[in-house]
Amino acid sequence: MDGTQTTNESETDIWSEAGTTRVPFQIYQNPDIYAQELERIFYGSSWNYVGLECEVPEAGDFRRNFIGEREVLMIRKDDGALSVVENRCAHRGAQLCQALSGNTGSAIMCPYHQWTYTLDGELTGMPFKRGINGKGGLNSDFDMKAHGLVNLRVESLNGVVFASFDQNVAPLKDYLGPDMVKYFTRIFDGRGLRVVGYERQVIDCNWKLQMENLKDPYHAGILHLFLISFGLFRLDQESKCLVDDSKGHSVLMTAKGTEEGKEDTGGVRIAAPDFALTDHDLIQPRLEFGDNITLSIQTLFPSIIIQAQCNTLATRQVIPKGSGSHELVWTFFGYEDDDDEMKYLRLRQANLMGSAGYVTLDDAEALEFSQVGFTGSPEGEAAVLEIGGTDCESNDHLVTESLIRGFYMRYRDIMGYGEAGT
Amino acid sequence: MDHQAEMNQPVTDDVLLRRIERLQLSYISSIDDGPLDSWPQFFTDKCLYTVLSRDNYDRGMELGVMRFESVGMLVDRATATQHAAVFAPRVIRHVLGPALVDDTGEGYRSRCNVVIYQTSPDGDTVLLMAATYDDLIVEQEGVLKFKEKRVIYDTHRIPDSIVYPL
């Protein structure tokens, strides 16, 4: 990485050991560290998911979202371009839009004192600007230009919108790197998207644990008895774990069916052997991307996950809510050209995913077990991440924690926690 | 839709209303008190059971956190919940409001409010969701069953996860 991050002198002792095979439990529960994460990661030089273009098709359409704990609005402008502004009035700080989505017309108006902004966030006016009969109002030297909304950098890649508080952040494609762009555009291939539906859940654990979970193929072949029992995910399937050059992004992929004839469940207990599934559609993906991959999970630093499990496609956005909690927002999507069968499969297979998903309910539970488990642990105690060795490299197998180690290489660098080493 | 509404006749037969109430109370008892294996028996063989947020419903999106279309799929869920899912123990408690029941000609449409509480092993009770049941109930061989049950929940920021059917 660029090496320009300043060392976090006050906190280097939190993570003094080189490498990322030990992750101090402090970083999941210390509110001071959390405050620094918001500043350095979410409000720093990162690109953050804010939504899909198809959610705001018409001029004036907006979708409300979060970057870190700050609310932002993704808005379609009159010229068809997008803007992302902070959802906070420049006057007294009131929240501008309360609905999750809607249409704000040709201007954004604060409900409190009706200060009004363009869809780009420029302040255009307010009631009684010159007072009444020359009394009151704003002084004539008040600089309207200096009191617009906080306007973020915006980039869209094949219909997926990202924003950054840093106006000088590297272009999105450079931030993602060529390997990640390749797998990103496998799913977001330029076809028109449509939202199938949303799910939201609040999980009481640190946001990073959610990212770890999606970078942890090792757990998926153990915890998720449903997946293992029906061959949707097995640690002996043909698979690939790819870590990008920055180490912060990754993608893991498996191909259902390639485990056939093998019996290596690695000693994992499976569900009752007489548990036969009535609904076979649920576990029969229709291949749709020109390859044999049936599960792909891409995690982009800091906090967005793109999943394709069978034919359920979703973005999962991780929104931090204090050091001990986060919100997970699922946007299930499909393509405008989905045929009726595919539309049906996306609804049907959604039983696997989300807050009640056959697979993912295990995750939400296990993640809370982690947060409860290490709460109050003495300073110096740490998680052990040595499955698959100590490196952060790509693999052609799943029994590894290298993707998580990579995430923390990037994290340590940005947080200034000394030399992560290699 | 308006035409459909005109076809609906309020059910005023007290015996029938009590039978429908009994169905609803027996249904929630199968979840709250168990055994969960008895939960699918309250549905017709071909049915629609879906749990979806009011947010999705109002947007015209059918996506539900659960969507099952046959007793077999309901049995899958009951079995997976008991034998394949990993979760902290909990107790679920449904509280039903009175139902508005109409005869649609195709069955009895029953709508009622429901709140569902969840209690952890440490004894903390949280509101899992405020919701409505929008049901179509039919009589088969003298037994009332759900042909459709839509659980439409307002609480679309779900605390943690939904383990049991609702």
Coordinates of C-alpha atoms in Angstrom, one line a residue, chain A residues 227 232-233 254 256 282 285 294-297 307-314 316 349 352-353 359:
Chain A
L227 CA -25.5 -26.3 3.0
L232 CA -24.6 -26.5 -1.7
F233 CA -21.3 -25.9 -0.1
T254 CA -17.4 -22.9 -5.4
K256 CA -21.8 -27.5 -6.7
L282 CA -34.3 -24.7 -3.6
P285 CA -29.3 -23.6 -9.4
T294 CA -22.8 -21.9 -8.1
L295 CA -21.7 -19.8 -5.2
S296 CA -19.6 -16.6 -5.3
I297 CA -19.1 -14.2 -2.4
Q307 CA -23.4 -12.7 -3.2
A308 CA -24.6 -15.1 -5.8
Q309 CA -25.9 -18.3 -4.0
C310 CA -27.6 -20.4 -6.6
N311 CA -29.8 -17.8 -8.3
T312 CA -30.2 -15.5 -5.3
L313 CA -28.3 -12.4 -6.1
A314 CA -27.9 -9.8 -3.4
R316 CA -25.3 -7.1 1.6
Q349 CA -34.2 -19.6 -3.4
L352 CA -31.7 -19.8 1.7
M353 CA -30.6 -16.2 2.5
V359 CA -28.0 -20.7 5.7

